PDB file of C-alpha atoms in Angstrom:
ATOM      1  CA  MET A   1     -99.684-123.652 157.117  1.00  0.00           C
ATOM      2  CA  LYS A   2    -101.534-122.226 154.092  1.00  0.00           C
ATOM      3  CA  ARG A   3     -99.472-124.180 151.571  1.00  0.00           C
ATOM      4  CA  ILE A   4    -100.596-124.118 147.984  1.00  0.00           C
ATOM      5  CA  SER A   5    -101.000-127.166 145.782  1.00  0.00           C
ATOM      6  CA  VAL A   6     -98.685-127.961 142.870  1.00  0.00           C
ATOM      7  CA  GLU A   7    -101.434-126.822 140.493  1.00  0.00           C
ATOM      8  CA  GLU A   8    -101.853-123.535 142.393  1.00  0.00           C
ATOM      9  CA  PHE A   9     -98.057-123.088 142.389  1.00  0.00           C
ATOM     10  CA  ARG A  10     -97.929-123.461 138.608  1.00  0.00           C
ATOM     11  CA  LYS A  11    -100.574-120.743 138.210  1.00  0.00           C
ATOM     12  CA  ALA A  12     -99.141-118.413 140.872  1.00  0.00           C
ATOM     13  CA  GLU A  13     -97.154-115.292 140.093  1.00  0.00           C
ATOM     14  CA  LYS A  14     -93.439-116.084 140.039  1.00  0.00           C
ATOM     15  CA  MET A  15     -90.364-114.139 140.982  1.00  0.00           C
ATOM     16  CA  PRO A  16     -88.739-112.966 137.717  1.00  0.00           C
ATOM     17  CA  LEU A  17     -85.672-115.145 138.278  1.00  0.00           C
ATOM     18  CA  VAL A  18     -84.367-118.133 136.334  1.00  0.00           C
ATOM     19  CA  VAL A  19     -81.811-120.262 138.180  1.00  0.00           C
ATOM     20  CA  VAL A  20     -79.242-122.051 136.010  1.00  0.00           C
ATOM     21  CA  LEU A  21     -77.153-124.993 137.238  1.00  0.00           C
ATOM     22  CA  ASP A  22     -73.932-125.476 135.251  1.00  0.00           C
ATOM     23  CA  ASP A  23     -72.573-129.042 135.491  1.00  0.00           C
ATOM     24  CA  VAL A  24     -73.636-129.550 139.113  1.00  0.00           C
ATOM     25  CA  ARG A  25     -72.554-133.077 140.033  1.00  0.00           C
ATOM     26  CA  SER A  26     -74.457-133.797 143.235  1.00  0.00           C
ATOM     27  CA  MET A  27     -78.086-134.817 142.855  1.00  0.00           C
ATOM     28  CA  HIS A  28     -78.595-133.774 146.478  1.00  0.00           C
ATOM     29  CA  ASN A  29     -77.521-130.249 145.517  1.00  0.00           C
ATOM     30  CA  VAL A  30     -79.846-130.325 142.503  1.00  0.00           C
ATOM     31  CA  GLY A  31     -82.755-131.412 144.701  1.00  0.00           C
ATOM     32  CA  SER A  32     -81.984-128.745 147.252  1.00  0.00           C
ATOM     33  CA  VAL A  33     -82.002-126.048 144.550  1.00  0.00           C
ATOM     34  CA  PHE A  34     -85.362-127.332 143.286  1.00  0.00           C
ATOM     35  CA  ARG A  35     -86.720-126.986 146.809  1.00  0.00           C
ATOM     36  CA  THR A  36     -85.353-123.453 147.227  1.00  0.00           C
ATOM     37  CA  CYS A  37     -86.759-122.435 143.831  1.00  0.00           C
ATOM     38  CA  ASP A  38     -90.145-123.715 144.989  1.00  0.00           C
ATOM     39  CA  ALA A  39     -89.912-121.904 148.333  1.00  0.00           C
ATOM     40  CA  PHE A  40     -89.344-118.531 146.665  1.00  0.00           C
ATOM     41  CA  ARG A  41     -91.391-119.190 143.500  1.00  0.00           C
ATOM     42  CA  ALA A  42     -88.498-118.780 141.111  1.00  0.00           C
ATOM     43  CA  GLU A  43     -89.774-118.673 137.553  1.00  0.00           C
ATOM     44  CA  ARG A  44     -87.772-121.595 136.146  1.00  0.00           C
ATOM     45  CA  LEU A  45     -84.760-123.817 136.696  1.00  0.00           C
ATOM     46  CA  PHE A  46     -82.350-124.670 133.877  1.00  0.00           C
ATOM     47  CA  LEU A  47     -80.236-127.804 134.299  1.00  0.00           C
ATOM     48  CA  CYS A  48     -77.169-127.767 132.059  1.00  0.00           C
ATOM     49  CA  GLY A  49     -74.564-130.260 130.928  1.00  0.00           C
ATOM     50  CA  ILE A  50     -74.004-133.146 133.341  1.00  0.00           C
ATOM     51  CA  THR A  51     -76.495-131.778 135.870  1.00  0.00           C
ATOM     52  CA  ALA A  52     -78.917-134.611 136.607  1.00  0.00           C
ATOM     53  CA  THR A  53     -82.596-134.252 135.743  1.00  0.00           C
ATOM     54  CA  PRO A  54     -85.701-135.709 137.373  1.00  0.00           C
ATOM     55  CA  PRO A  55     -86.921-138.289 137.931  1.00  0.00           C
ATOM     56  CA  GLN A  56     -84.103-139.442 140.211  1.00  0.00           C
ATOM     57  CA  ASN A  57     -84.474-140.778 143.748  1.00  0.00           C
ATOM     58  CA  GLU A  58     -81.465-138.756 144.948  1.00  0.00           C
ATOM     59  CA  ILE A  59     -82.964-135.515 143.590  1.00  0.00           C
ATOM     60  CA  HIS A  60     -86.338-136.323 145.144  1.00  0.00           C
ATOM     61  CA  LYS A  61     -84.686-137.029 148.510  1.00  0.00           C
ATOM     62  CA  THR A  62     -83.842-133.339 148.963  1.00  0.00           C
ATOM     63  CA  ALA A  63     -86.391-131.749 146.598  1.00  0.00           C
ATOM     64  CA  LEU A  64     -89.279-133.395 148.476  1.00  0.00           C
ATOM     65  CA  GLY A  65     -91.549-133.042 145.449  1.00  0.00           C
ATOM     66  CA  ALA A  66     -90.394-129.601 144.280  1.00  0.00           C
ATOM     67  CA  GLU A  67     -89.225-131.242 141.054  1.00  0.00           C
ATOM     68  CA  GLU A  68     -92.975-131.553 140.299  1.00  0.00           C
ATOM     69  CA  SER A  69     -93.828-127.904 140.976  1.00  0.00           C
ATOM     70  CA  VAL A  70     -90.828-126.019 139.561  1.00  0.00           C
ATOM     71  CA  CYS A  71     -90.720-125.668 135.786  1.00  0.00           C
ATOM     72  CA  TRP A  72     -87.363-126.980 134.541  1.00  0.00           C
ATOM     73  CA  THR A  73     -85.552-127.503 131.261  1.00  0.00           C
ATOM     74  CA  HIS A  74     -82.336-129.355 130.418  1.00  0.00           C
ATOM     75  CA  PHE A  75     -79.742-127.823 128.068  1.00  0.00           C
ATOM     76  CA  PRO A  76     -76.741-129.685 126.625  1.00  0.00           C
ATOM     77  CA  SER A  77     -74.514-126.742 127.562  1.00  0.00           C
ATOM     78  CA  VAL A  78     -74.745-123.688 129.776  1.00  0.00           C
ATOM     79  CA  THR A  79     -73.956-121.430 126.810  1.00  0.00           C
ATOM     80  CA  ASP A  80     -77.111-122.702 125.080  1.00  0.00           C
ATOM     81  CA  ALA A  81     -79.088-121.676 128.170  1.00  0.00           C
ATOM     82  CA  VAL A  82     -77.442-118.237 128.384  1.00  0.00           C
ATOM     83  CA  ASN A  83     -78.071-117.563 124.703  1.00  0.00           C
ATOM     84  CA  GLN A  84     -81.750-118.492 125.091  1.00  0.00           C
ATOM     85  CA  LEU A  85     -82.094-116.307 128.174  1.00  0.00           C
ATOM     86  CA  HIS A  86     -80.586-113.337 126.359  1.00  0.00           C
ATOM     87  CA  ASP A  87     -82.852-113.978 123.372  1.00  0.00           C
ATOM     88  CA  GLU A  88     -85.819-113.916 125.771  1.00  0.00           C
ATOM     89  CA  GLY A  89     -84.654-110.620 127.281  1.00  0.00           C
ATOM     90  CA  TYR A  90     -83.169-111.713 130.612  1.00  0.00           C
ATOM     91  CA  LYS A  91     -80.230-110.044 132.314  1.00  0.00           C
ATOM     92  CA  VAL A  92     -77.852-112.930 133.154  1.00  0.00           C
ATOM     93  CA  PHE A  93     -75.339-113.071 136.016  1.00  0.00           C
ATOM     94  CA  ALA A  94     -72.792-115.722 136.927  1.00  0.00           C
ATOM     95  CA  VAL A  95     -72.400-116.279 140.653  1.00  0.00           C
ATOM     96  CA  GLU A  96     -68.637-116.381 140.694  1.00  0.00           C
ATOM     97  CA  GLN A  97     -65.578-114.775 142.227  1.00  0.00           C
ATOM     98  CA  CYS A  98     -63.999-112.892 139.364  1.00  0.00           C
ATOM     99  CA  GLU A  99     -62.377-109.600 138.542  1.00  0.00           C
ATOM    100  CA  GLY A 100     -64.993-106.862 138.501  1.00  0.00           C
ATOM    101  CA  SER A 101     -67.678-108.939 140.219  1.00  0.00           C
ATOM    102  CA  THR A 102     -70.404-107.121 142.142  1.00  0.00           C
ATOM    103  CA  MET A 103     -70.693-108.005 145.800  1.00  0.00           C
ATOM    104  CA  LEU A 104     -74.131-109.360 146.633  1.00  0.00           C
ATOM    105  CA  ASP A 105     -74.824-106.585 149.129  1.00  0.00           C
ATOM    106  CA  ALA A 106     -74.199-104.029 146.349  1.00  0.00           C
ATOM    107  CA  ILE A 107     -76.206-105.549 143.502  1.00  0.00           C
ATOM    108  CA  ASP A 108     -78.680-102.678 143.290  1.00  0.00           C
ATOM    109  CA  SER A 109     -76.555-101.055 140.584  1.00  0.00           C
ATOM    110  CA  ALA A 110     -76.369-104.311 138.618  1.00  0.00           C
ATOM    111  CA  LEU A 111     -80.146-104.698 138.799  1.00  0.00           C
ATOM    112  CA  VAL A 112     -80.892-101.241 137.469  1.00  0.00           C
ATOM    113  CA  SER A 113     -83.586-101.818 134.910  1.00  0.00           C
ATOM    114  CA  ASP A 114     -83.436-100.376 131.444  1.00  0.00           C
ATOM    115  CA  GLY A 115     -87.076-101.369 131.108  1.00  0.00           C
ATOM    116  CA  LYS A 116     -86.257-103.936 128.447  1.00  0.00           C
ATOM    117  CA  GLU A 117     -85.326-107.033 130.424  1.00  0.00           C
ATOM    118  CA  LYS A 118     -87.953-109.640 131.180  1.00  0.00           C
ATOM    119  CA  GLY A 119     -86.225-110.611 134.404  1.00  0.00           C
ATOM    120  CA  TYR A 120     -82.974-111.973 135.743  1.00  0.00           C
ATOM    121  CA  ALA A 121     -81.048-115.222 135.623  1.00  0.00           C
ATOM    122  CA  VAL A 122     -78.255-116.477 137.862  1.00  0.00           C
ATOM    123  CA  ILE A 123     -75.810-119.238 136.976  1.00  0.00           C
ATOM    124  CA  LEU A 124     -74.459-121.472 139.732  1.00  0.00           C
ATOM    125  CA  GLY A 125     -71.463-123.588 138.792  1.00  0.00           C
ATOM    126  CA  ASN A 126     -69.907-126.960 139.310  1.00  0.00           C
ATOM    127  CA  GLU A 127     -68.901-127.809 142.877  1.00  0.00           C
ATOM    128  CA  VAL A 128     -65.187-127.884 141.996  1.00  0.00           C
ATOM    129  CA  HIS A 129     -64.700-125.758 138.869  1.00  0.00           C
ATOM    130  CA  GLY A 130     -67.455-123.156 139.192  1.00  0.00           C
ATOM    131  CA  VAL A 131     -69.194-121.568 136.215  1.00  0.00           C
ATOM    132  CA  HIS A 132     -67.671-122.301 132.800  1.00  0.00           C
ATOM    133  CA  GLN A 133     -65.605-119.368 131.539  1.00  0.00           C
ATOM    134  CA  GLU A 134     -67.519-119.417 128.222  1.00  0.00           C
ATOM    135  CA  ALA A 135     -70.708-118.696 130.169  1.00  0.00           C
ATOM    136  CA  ILE A 136     -69.075-115.986 132.277  1.00  0.00           C
ATOM    137  CA  ASP A 137     -67.949-114.291 129.073  1.00  0.00           C
ATOM    138  CA  LEU A 138     -71.580-114.196 127.851  1.00  0.00           C
ATOM    139  CA  CYS A 139     -73.009-112.859 131.119  1.00  0.00           C
ATOM    140  CA  ASP A 140     -74.059-109.306 131.904  1.00  0.00           C
ATOM    141  CA  GLY A 141     -71.968-109.478 135.062  1.00  0.00           C
ATOM    142  CA  CYS A 142     -70.823-111.590 137.994  1.00  0.00           C
ATOM    143  CA  ILE A 143     -72.196-111.579 141.519  1.00  0.00           C
ATOM    144  CA  GLU A 144     -70.026-112.573 144.448  1.00  0.00           C
ATOM    145  CA  ILE A 145     -71.097-113.427 147.990  1.00  0.00           C
ATOM    146  CA  PRO A 146     -68.810-111.684 150.499  1.00  0.00           C
ATOM    147  CA  GLN A 147     -66.992-114.198 152.699  1.00  0.00           C
ATOM    148  CA  PHE A 148     -64.851-113.542 155.736  1.00  0.00           C
ATOM    149  CA  GLY A 149     -63.445-116.898 156.854  1.00  0.00           C
ATOM    150  CA  THR A 150     -60.587-119.100 155.751  1.00  0.00           C
ATOM    151  CA  LYS A 151     -62.648-120.737 152.981  1.00  0.00           C
ATOM    152  CA  HIS A 152     -63.519-118.872 149.825  1.00  0.00           C
ATOM    153  CA  SER A 153     -66.396-120.937 148.546  1.00  0.00           C
ATOM    154  CA  LEU A 154     -69.774-122.209 149.685  1.00  0.00           C
ATOM    155  CA  ASN A 155     -71.717-125.325 148.817  1.00  0.00           C
ATOM    156  CA  VAL A 156     -73.732-124.690 145.658  1.00  0.00           C
ATOM    157  CA  SER A 157     -77.052-125.322 147.386  1.00  0.00           C
ATOM    158  CA  VAL A 158     -76.143-122.876 150.171  1.00  0.00           C
ATOM    159  CA  THR A 159     -75.112-120.335 147.549  1.00  0.00           C
ATOM    160  CA  ALA A 160     -78.430-120.845 145.761  1.00  0.00           C
ATOM    161  CA  GLY A 161     -80.349-120.173 148.970  1.00  0.00           C
ATOM    162  CA  ILE A 162     -78.487-116.956 149.656  1.00  0.00           C
ATOM    163  CA  ILE A 163     -78.731-115.655 146.086  1.00  0.00           C
ATOM    164  CA  ILE A 164     -82.376-116.610 145.543  1.00  0.00           C
ATOM    165  CA  TRP A 165     -83.380-115.036 148.864  1.00  0.00           C
ATOM    166  CA  GLU A 166     -81.573-111.813 147.975  1.00  0.00           C
ATOM    167  CA  PHE A 167     -83.342-111.607 144.604  1.00  0.00           C
ATOM    168  CA  ALA A 168     -86.676-112.347 146.306  1.00  0.00           C
ATOM    169  CA  ARG A 169     -86.023-109.634 148.863  1.00  0.00           C
ATOM    170  CA  ARG A 170     -85.194-107.094 146.185  1.00  0.00           C
ATOM    171  CA  THR A 171     -87.826-107.991 143.600  1.00  0.00           C
ATOM    172  CA  MET A 172     -90.816-109.399 145.497  1.00  0.00           C
ATOM    173  CA  LEU A 173     -90.930-107.771 148.934  1.00  0.00           C
TER     174      LEU A 173
END
């Protein structure tokens, strides 16, 4: 299957994307996001607020070891993470349904490079309350996944998979 080792993963070129989890309650969701970050070689994962951190059996259950390969950092608050990302030169987006959000299929305009950003970051919010408004206010924009059914939200780990794949498609392929 030509899988690389954890050591090779750490040395490999990464997609210029930092994934930020804002108060995600479910350790199964956290583990699933670790695994998706590994699959697409996301640069880093930031775990904020009450989001659980490894080592935890429930994270490992869905991460299947990705918590060992993906570089992660915990922040007391999501605003601390956003401020650091901006200081490092990242363009930061909340994945949220809000006024003026950019639909995922139209993010090309939001990703237009001014040549100064180091990469991109996406914030995925709490399963019930979404991304904290304070973080949204600090972001460079919001990205929304178009939905056509009776529900207007997706599980955070499903959202992560869709968003991370779209960034991989646009930045790595």
